[in-house]
Structures are given as structure tokens and as C-alpha cells.
């Protein structure tokens, strides 16, 4: 009866804590803000959210530590002498309450985040429920650790030091490089095309570690047989489970992928891959292909739901082309995130990726796909440093085609994120191609003309010649000179 009252008191106290609810709101808010521009990918969303759970975990560890160390702080022990319960019961009640409340807050945070992501558009990737469960268990893991520190260390600084070390090791362990490995509560970084993580083993490890820390906290009140057995049993599961998870985790091929990418050796990269990954992403049945109008779209099976987004970006451009040009359009093919150097036919395909924008960021990705098909059709092959298409009639056609799907804008140097650690440099919405205000202004006039398509189709071959100037194209397109041409800056597009 006394223990029950103590337990309910601790639960009530924790539920009123602004620290815990503030950390939960911050965790959920930061994750939604970070992923708002992207379509949901359930291969990585639960893992990334587990990292944000460390905020709530630190708050829970701090609160539990303060609760279990109350009767060891200066001036407070005298106050507890009047209580009918013993110190061991108070520790047990505070620890159990922290485990229950920590799990009870962490679970809705994870569920709310995942449900919000499901509502954000077509979902890709494979959802692993044990990854999500591992993120939830990181909070009671920290609570039990806080209880153990509260009983065995008299210094309040132990919690911030422990939190800092866990955070530092979690960050340094970004490529499973051995800084704590799978003995950490969270293994933060994971690519959508990496080998499968040992999520089940990690959940077993977390559950055993929670029991171990709680048993160690009680062991401080005396080495009774039941407590010793509990500690030894939990340790007998915790250590092998963590070691087994570390052994089963993605191997050195994850760390070597950048090296083989820089070497430009697809064969070496394929040889380094986990056989299951090689079969899944480079096997004969790795992709699902669908034909929409004149274009074939190929996506990895778990990302086929995104094909409709690619179609909406590319098909308006394809439908604006003369019929003769539509028969030889390239395939739109999805590339891997981590193994992009091993994609053999990327030069013959329109490249799309394992991430896609939503809300305000979607236009950037629509422009990436649209510009690739435009450059392919118009014969624009800019060098890596870019080129300038000012003064060429092809600029008007390119921007008019781009405008079928998105509003053309002025050139701007920027980088588009195309993978978890890769960015594509661009000088304009046409890629590494610059144009001027005159070309943009005439293209906008064309987009407003009802007969622009007929005029462009009628003079297609002439307009696509690099030597045809904007001034020569105006009469063909029914436009009047209105804008002042700008000089070419840098290398002209050939």
C-alpha cells in the first residue's frame, strides 16, 4: 500500500513536469520542421526521429536522477526519516514511475510524428517497427541510467557529463565507426539503401540495459540475493545482445563507399556491397518500370509511389515537344543514394533520386527532372563549370518548355540536396546553364501566347541551332523586341 502510494506520487509529479513536456514538444517540433520539405521515407524516418528522442531522454534522465538522489542531498535526509517507507522502496517507486512515464510520453511522440509523416504525401521505403520501438526505448533507457547515477554518484554533474558523452559518441558513431557502436541507446545515421540494421537485437539490448540499470540502482541499498540475481541476469543478456547487434550491423562497405566513389570504379563499389543490397538495387528485377505517355519511369520497388510525382514534373515538358521528338526520349530512372557511382547507365537516363521535395521544395526537384529532359532534347551539354546560353534562341525554347510545369525564374547559384550527403550544384533552373533577363522576359511572353506551341513547332529545327540568335527568333515567334540583350558571361553553350 505504501509502495503504491509512493509510485502514484512519483507518476503524478513527473506528469506535471514542464521539463518533460517541453522536451517532448521540442522533439516532435524539431523533427517535423526538419522533414517538412521532404516526402516521407519510412526507411530512414524512424531512425532519424530516434536521434531527436535523445532530447526527451536527457530530460527524463535528469528528472529521474533528481528524484532518486533526493535523500542523499544536503539537508534532505532528515526530512525522509519521518516517512514509513524505506530508501529502497523510494528508489524503486521513483525508478518505476520514470520508466512508465518516460515510455508513456515517448510512444505518443513517435506515433504522432509517424502519423504526421504518413499524411505528408506518397510514402516510400520500408517501415521497420523495431526501429521506431528502439527510439521509444531510448527514453526509459536514459531514465534507468539516471536512477543508477542518482544512487551511485553523489554529484549532480554526473548527469550532464553522461548526457554529453552519449551525445558525442552518438554523433561520432555516424558511420558505425566503433564509438560505442550498438551499445549506444541510439545509432543515429542510416541511409535508405544501406544494409538492414539489427533493430530486433538492439531492442533486446535496450530492454536488458533498462533492467540492468534499474537493478543496479536498487543494489546500492544492499547486495541481497534477489538483487544480485537480477543484476547478473540482466547483464548476461545486455552484453551479448549489444555485442551481437554490433556484429550484425552494416560493415566496412559503408565506410568505404566514399573511397570507391572518388576512385570512379563501379566494379569495386559493387564488389564491396553486401550481396543483398547488390541484388536489391542492381539486380535484374531491382526496379519497377511504368510507361506514362511517351516516357518510361523506373523506380525501386519501395519508391514506386513517387512515380506520380516524377510524371507531373516531366510529362508537361514531353507533351509540349513536337511529336517526332517524343519517340526517342530517355528513361527516367531512380539512382541509389549511397551507391550512385555504381549506376551503369546514368548518362543515358534522366536521373532521379531517393529523396523528393514537397510543399515549397518540390519545385526544385521538378526543375531538376524537367531540365534534364530539356537539355537532352535541345542538345545542351554544359561542362561541369557551366555555360552561358545568352543570345541563343535555344534559351527561349528551353525556358518555354520549363514553364509548362513550373514558372521559370532568374538564374541563381544554389545546391539541391539529392542524397543524404550529396548535393547537386546548379546555376539556374536549367542546371549548370546561365541565361539573361532578356531570354527570361521573352520566354514569359511566349508562355502567355496562345499560339506559341504552333510557332515553336513550325520553326523547331531552326530555333534549336546554336547559331540562331534571339533577335532572329523573335520574328519567327511573333515577338517584338522589348528587352536589352546582355553579353555572354563565361563559356558559351555549344
XYZ file of C-alpha atoms in Angstrom:
494
model
C 0.000 0.000 0.000
C 2.805 2.390 0.891
C 4.730 1.493 -2.277
C 1.624 2.050 -4.398
C 1.146 5.498 -2.880
C 4.792 6.353 -3.462
C 4.586 5.147 -7.055
C 1.453 7.197 -7.801
C 3.018 10.241 -6.167
C 6.101 9.963 -8.396
C 3.976 9.427 -11.501
C 1.868 12.483 -10.680
C 4.990 14.551 -10.046
C 6.563 13.529 -13.370
C 3.383 14.189 -15.341
C 3.348 17.749 -14.004
C 6.968 18.349 -15.021
C 7.289 21.155 -17.607
C 10.765 19.838 -18.438
C 9.416 16.566 -19.804
C 6.519 18.038 -21.756
C 8.717 20.825 -23.079
C 11.313 18.293 -24.252
C 8.586 16.174 -25.879
C 7.158 19.174 -27.745
C 10.642 20.264 -28.806
C 11.490 16.779 -30.030
C 8.330 16.497 -32.125
C 8.503 20.077 -33.396
C 12.137 19.896 -34.453
C 11.621 16.635 -36.338
C 8.573 17.912 -38.205
C 10.385 21.121 -39.072
C 13.454 19.205 -40.303
C 11.465 16.828 -42.531
C 8.740 19.227 -43.678
C 10.361 19.843 -47.125
C 10.657 16.118 -47.966
C 8.281 13.331 -48.877
C 8.172 10.629 -46.182
C 10.661 7.777 -46.442
C 9.950 5.159 -43.794
C 13.351 3.557 -44.319
C 15.001 6.466 -42.513
C 12.290 8.484 -40.725
C 12.070 6.311 -37.558
C 15.878 6.187 -37.256
C 16.267 9.938 -37.546
C 13.469 10.536 -35.057
C 15.248 8.261 -32.584
C 18.051 10.810 -32.564
C 15.616 13.591 -31.677
C 14.342 11.372 -28.856
C 17.651 11.991 -27.098
C 16.267 15.412 -26.109
C 13.446 13.755 -24.201
C 15.852 11.097 -22.927
C 18.154 13.705 -21.359
C 15.177 15.434 -19.729
C 13.980 12.118 -18.319
C 17.457 11.142 -17.114
C 17.810 14.477 -15.303
C 14.375 14.289 -13.686
C 14.844 10.670 -12.579
C 18.286 11.388 -11.205
C 16.951 14.229 -9.073
C 14.132 12.019 -7.776
C 16.290 9.038 -6.821
C 19.043 11.145 -5.246
C 16.755 13.310 -3.092
C 17.605 11.587 0.171
C 21.367 11.908 -0.411
C 21.498 15.657 -0.882
C 22.479 18.070 1.905
C 19.761 18.789 4.473
C 17.171 16.476 2.911
C 17.840 13.087 4.590
C 16.389 14.320 7.897
C 13.135 15.047 6.126
C 12.806 11.426 4.908
C 13.308 9.868 8.339
C 9.683 10.570 9.185
C 8.416 8.560 6.186
C 7.207 4.999 6.893
C 8.892 3.648 3.730
C 12.489 2.599 3.365
C 15.007 4.159 0.960
C 14.955 1.095 -1.316
C 11.192 1.409 -1.783
C 11.519 5.103 -2.593
C 14.177 4.332 -5.210
C 12.074 1.536 -6.665
C 8.978 3.750 -6.840
C 10.821 6.693 -8.431
C 12.572 4.445 -10.956
C 9.463 2.501 -11.949
C 7.462 5.727 -12.271
C 10.152 7.210 -14.524
C 10.161 4.115 -16.745
C 6.366 4.160 -17.083
C 6.034 7.907 -17.652
C 9.075 8.065 -19.949
C 7.680 5.299 -22.153
C 4.192 6.820 -21.954
C 5.434 10.169 -23.278
C 7.935 8.846 -25.835
C 5.466 6.483 -27.505
C 2.895 9.198 -28.428
C 5.715 11.458 -29.667
C 6.927 8.757 -32.056
C 3.384 7.840 -33.122
C 2.393 11.473 -33.705
C 5.486 12.042 -35.814
C 4.966 8.931 -37.943
C 1.264 9.660 -38.445
C 2.081 13.233 -39.444
C 4.621 11.953 -41.958
C 2.112 9.485 -43.393
C -0.195 12.428 -44.083
C 2.522 14.382 -45.921
C 2.236 12.651 -49.261
C 3.046 9.382 -51.001
C 5.100 7.249 -48.620
C 8.207 5.369 -49.753
C 10.636 2.997 -48.093
C 10.171 0.024 -45.781
C 8.923 0.657 -42.257
C 10.695 -1.292 -39.515
C 8.585 -1.145 -36.323
C 11.586 -2.203 -34.229
C 13.459 0.946 -35.308
C 10.586 3.052 -34.003
C 10.400 0.957 -30.825
C 14.134 1.432 -30.309
C 13.674 5.199 -30.439
C 10.943 4.981 -27.813
C 13.045 2.744 -25.551
C 15.908 5.252 -25.577
C 13.848 7.332 -23.113
C 13.308 4.658 -20.396
C 16.941 3.621 -21.026
C 18.001 7.144 -20.012
C 15.570 7.123 -17.070
C 17.036 3.904 -15.671
C 20.552 5.247 -16.247
C 19.611 8.420 -14.361
C 18.309 6.360 -11.445
C 21.523 4.351 -11.276
C 23.645 7.536 -11.358
C 21.452 9.042 -8.662
C 22.151 6.187 -6.269
C 25.821 5.529 -7.031
C 27.228 9.015 -7.662
C 26.676 11.881 -5.206
C 27.475 14.584 -7.792
C 24.720 16.249 -9.811
C 27.251 16.919 -12.567
C 27.222 13.180 -13.382
C 24.056 13.536 -15.485
C 25.211 16.377 -17.783
C 28.588 14.689 -18.227
C 26.916 11.381 -19.104
C 24.483 13.111 -21.473
C 27.360 14.888 -23.212
C 29.315 11.670 -23.636
C 26.314 9.780 -25.032
C 25.581 12.627 -27.442
C 29.223 12.881 -28.542
C 29.588 9.145 -29.085
C 26.266 9.024 -30.950
C 27.482 11.707 -33.345
C 30.956 10.197 -33.760
C 29.331 6.827 -34.420
C 27.751 8.256 -37.574
C 29.098 5.532 -39.874
C 29.113 2.754 -37.257
C 32.789 3.519 -36.688
C 33.087 1.939 -33.254
C 32.439 4.940 -30.968
C 30.088 2.999 -28.734
C 28.631 1.128 -31.688
C 25.329 -0.630 -30.908
C 25.841 -0.321 -27.147
C 24.554 3.244 -27.517
C 20.849 3.899 -26.943
C 20.569 5.355 -30.465
C 22.548 4.583 -33.614
C 21.644 7.735 -35.423
C 22.620 7.724 -39.094
C 21.201 5.379 -41.694
C 20.933 5.646 -45.470
C 17.811 4.474 -47.299
C 19.853 1.985 -49.341
C 22.144 0.685 -46.574
C 22.043 -2.946 -45.412
C 19.381 -3.814 -42.863
C 20.173 -2.758 -39.316
C 19.996 -5.186 -36.339
C 16.913 -3.449 -34.965
C 15.500 -6.500 -33.154
C 18.787 -7.193 -31.382
C 19.059 -3.532 -30.441
C 15.581 -3.588 -28.891
C 16.577 -6.666 -26.863
C 19.726 -4.846 -25.751
C 17.773 -1.742 -24.690
C 15.243 -3.748 -22.685
C 18.006 -5.676 -20.940
C 20.003 -2.494 -20.271
C 16.935 -0.843 -18.720
C 16.544 -3.809 -16.360
C 20.284 -3.771 -15.598
C 20.425 -0.077 -14.689
C 17.287 -0.335 -12.540
C 18.681 -3.396 -10.736
C 21.999 -1.603 -10.149
C 20.153 1.352 -8.656
C 18.485 -0.980 -6.138
C 21.737 -2.820 -5.479
C 23.032 0.387 -3.874
C 20.639 -0.314 -0.979
C 22.252 -3.660 -0.200
C 23.521 -6.747 -2.012
C 20.559 -9.014 -1.368
C 20.363 -12.306 -3.305
C 17.349 -11.243 -5.393
C 19.045 -8.003 -6.408
C 22.305 -9.745 -7.263
C 20.476 -12.317 -9.380
C 18.593 -9.541 -11.176
C 21.838 -7.678 -11.930
C 23.655 -10.782 -13.153
C 20.709 -11.947 -15.277
C 20.251 -8.534 -16.902
C 23.995 -8.226 -17.538
C 24.038 -11.719 -19.064
C 21.524 -10.519 -21.668
C 22.694 -6.922 -22.113
C 26.334 -7.555 -23.037
C 25.749 -10.410 -25.549
C 22.804 -8.568 -27.146
C 24.866 -5.404 -27.652
C 27.788 -7.432 -28.992
C 25.526 -9.421 -31.323
C 23.929 -6.229 -32.650
C 27.378 -4.758 -33.287
C 28.482 -7.894 -35.141
C 25.312 -7.956 -37.270
C 25.397 -4.251 -38.148
C 26.336 -2.876 -41.607
C 30.031 -3.448 -42.187
C 33.022 -1.630 -43.603
C 31.426 -1.232 -47.029
C 29.525 1.724 -45.579
C 32.775 3.472 -44.681
C 34.484 2.593 -47.970
C 31.721 3.804 -50.268
C 33.148 7.343 -50.465
C 36.594 5.999 -51.307
C 35.329 3.872 -54.190
C 33.143 6.738 -55.372
C 36.167 9.045 -55.610
C 38.079 6.346 -57.469
C 35.302 6.184 -60.048
C 35.389 2.390 -60.001
C 31.862 0.921 -60.261
C 33.182 -2.649 -60.189
C 34.998 -2.023 -56.904
C 31.892 -0.473 -55.407
C 29.700 -3.388 -56.474
C 32.274 -5.821 -55.103
C 32.255 -4.083 -51.713
C 28.482 -4.195 -51.391
C 26.510 -6.502 -49.193
C 25.157 -9.212 -51.580
C 21.571 -8.496 -50.526
C 21.991 -4.800 -51.294
C 23.609 -5.554 -54.650
C 20.706 -7.803 -55.596
C 18.094 -5.370 -54.295
C 19.370 -2.269 -56.076
C 21.391 -3.619 -59.016
C 19.806 -6.985 -59.727
C 17.742 -7.681 -62.861
C 14.450 -7.053 -61.037
C 15.650 -4.151 -58.901
C 13.262 -1.598 -60.387
C 9.632 -1.368 -61.310
C 9.025 0.452 -64.590
C 5.855 2.179 -65.759
C 5.206 3.953 -69.041
C 3.244 7.186 -68.964
C 2.590 8.658 -72.389
C 5.943 8.689 -74.195
C 8.238 8.239 -71.192
C 9.194 5.216 -69.104
C 9.747 5.739 -65.373
C 11.756 3.212 -63.349
C 11.792 3.269 -59.544
C 12.972 0.903 -56.857
C 10.034 -1.167 -55.678
C 9.729 0.621 -52.336
C 9.669 4.016 -54.098
C 7.191 3.317 -56.891
C 4.639 5.534 -55.112
C 6.770 8.537 -56.121
C 6.437 7.874 -59.852
C 3.345 10.067 -59.997
C 5.420 12.992 -58.712
C 8.010 12.437 -61.432
C 5.312 12.184 -64.073
C 3.859 15.531 -63.026
C 7.306 17.111 -63.466
C 8.326 15.546 -66.777
C 5.139 14.895 -68.764
C 4.185 18.572 -69.262
C 7.564 19.073 -70.955
C 7.223 15.916 -73.041
C 3.719 16.867 -74.207
C 4.986 20.268 -75.326
C 7.562 18.688 -77.661
C 6.871 18.071 -81.362
C 5.502 14.539 -81.866
C 8.651 13.418 -83.704
C 10.788 14.264 -80.658
C 8.741 12.154 -78.253
C 9.760 8.820 -79.783
C 13.354 8.971 -78.540
C 13.012 10.395 -75.044
C 15.267 8.828 -72.386
C 14.075 6.761 -69.437
C 13.550 8.456 -66.080
C 15.491 6.189 -63.731
C 15.939 6.347 -59.973
C 19.523 6.179 -58.704
C 20.674 4.890 -55.356
C 21.539 7.284 -52.567
C 24.868 5.840 -51.378
C 25.987 3.823 -54.415
C 25.349 6.346 -57.190
C 28.771 5.731 -58.773
C 27.794 2.121 -59.487
C 24.804 3.072 -61.674
C 25.935 1.939 -65.089
C 23.599 3.773 -67.465
C 23.057 7.029 -65.627
C 24.381 9.033 -68.586
C 21.659 7.584 -70.854
C 18.854 8.261 -68.367
C 17.077 11.126 -66.739
C 18.269 10.824 -63.155
C 16.001 10.981 -60.156
C 16.840 10.178 -56.577
C 15.857 8.522 -53.298
C 14.523 11.775 -51.885
C 11.901 14.126 -53.257
C 10.666 17.511 -52.138
C 7.205 18.508 -51.040
C 5.457 21.751 -50.150
C 7.684 24.657 -51.223
C 10.712 22.473 -52.008
C 9.013 20.358 -54.680
C 9.598 22.879 -57.477
C 13.361 22.471 -57.100
C 13.108 18.753 -57.801
C 10.590 19.226 -60.579
C 13.063 21.609 -62.225
C 15.894 19.075 -61.836
C 13.937 16.446 -63.795
C 12.443 18.857 -66.329
C 15.803 20.482 -67.063
C 17.409 17.114 -67.755
C 14.897 16.213 -70.437
C 15.103 19.736 -71.884
C 18.895 19.582 -72.122
C 18.688 16.122 -73.695
C 16.224 17.201 -76.377
C 17.895 20.538 -77.158
C 21.410 19.123 -77.212
C 22.614 21.287 -74.322
C 25.529 19.545 -72.617
C 27.124 22.043 -70.287
C 30.565 21.269 -68.825
C 30.986 20.830 -65.077
C 31.792 24.525 -64.721
C 28.635 25.512 -66.618
C 27.999 27.550 -69.742
C 26.034 30.604 -70.878
C 23.146 30.409 -73.363
C 22.521 34.166 -73.601
C 21.713 35.332 -77.097
C 20.746 31.864 -78.381
C 17.240 31.069 -79.492
C 17.535 27.719 -77.691
C 17.293 29.652 -74.428
C 13.753 30.794 -75.310
C 12.694 27.256 -76.213
C 14.275 25.785 -73.084
C 12.599 28.274 -70.762
C 9.269 27.893 -72.562
C 9.445 24.120 -72.106
C 10.397 24.559 -68.455
C 7.407 26.854 -67.997
C 5.000 24.060 -68.920
C 5.454 22.673 -65.428
C 6.943 25.400 -63.220
C 7.356 29.149 -63.506
C 10.835 29.988 -64.878
C 12.908 32.205 -62.600
C 16.106 34.213 -62.823
C 19.420 32.308 -62.590
C 20.742 31.699 -59.095
C 23.711 29.716 -57.799
C 22.448 27.067 -55.393
C 22.773 23.448 -54.366
C 19.960 20.889 -54.472
C 20.199 18.029 -51.989
C 19.900 14.776 -53.930
C 21.051 12.310 -51.261
C 21.678 12.169 -47.537
C 25.213 13.513 -48.057
C 25.282 14.695 -51.688
C 24.280 17.996 -53.291
C 23.882 18.959 -56.939
C 25.254 22.410 -57.871
C 23.068 24.500 -60.181
C 23.396 27.920 -61.769
C 19.738 28.136 -62.802
C 16.607 26.046 -63.170
C 18.213 24.643 -66.336
C 21.100 23.194 -64.333
C 24.618 24.459 -64.995
C 23.341 26.872 -67.648
C 23.024 30.631 -67.310
C 20.684 32.925 -69.226
C 19.812 36.599 -69.000
C 16.844 38.792 -68.201
C 16.077 39.196 -71.902
C 15.742 35.456 -72.512
C 13.616 35.095 -69.386
C 11.390 38.006 -70.389
C 10.770 36.672 -73.915
C 10.075 33.184 -72.541
C 7.414 34.600 -70.247
C 5.851 36.372 -73.232
C 5.798 33.058 -75.098
C 4.104 31.322 -72.190
C 1.320 33.889 -72.380
C 0.809 33.471 -76.161
C -1.959 31.041 -77.178
C -0.229 30.107 -80.450
C 3.312 29.765 -79.059
C 3.327 25.978 -79.430
C 2.414 26.087 -83.115
C 5.076 28.715 -83.844
C 7.796 26.828 -81.965
C 6.936 23.530 -83.635
C 6.875 25.163 -87.075
C 10.431 26.520 -86.641
C 11.765 23.809 -84.330
C 14.908 22.874 -86.267
C 15.887 26.494 -86.814
C 15.320 27.507 -83.219
C 17.476 24.634 -81.928
C 20.555 25.613 -83.941
C 23.231 27.157 -81.670
C 23.911 29.830 -84.279
C 20.298 31.087 -84.337
C 20.158 34.235 -82.242
C 17.380 35.575 -80.091
C 16.942 38.514 -82.471
C 16.444 36.127 -85.395
C 13.953 34.067 -83.394
C 11.718 37.000 -82.462
C 10.155 37.347 -85.896
C 9.660 33.578 -86.148
C 7.862 33.533 -82.811
C 5.760 36.637 -83.324
C 7.531 38.651 -80.640
C 8.552 42.297 -80.687
C 11.966 43.450 -79.432
C 11.405 44.612 -75.856
C 14.411 43.588 -73.771
C 18.034 44.575 -73.953
C 20.360 41.674 -74.623
C 23.139 41.042 -72.130
C 26.667 39.990 -73.075
C 27.664 36.358 -72.635
C 29.480 35.749 -69.370
C 31.844 32.825 -69.312
C 31.835 29.941 -71.760
C 29.011 29.981 -74.340
C 26.902 26.848 -74.610
C 27.878 24.945 -77.728
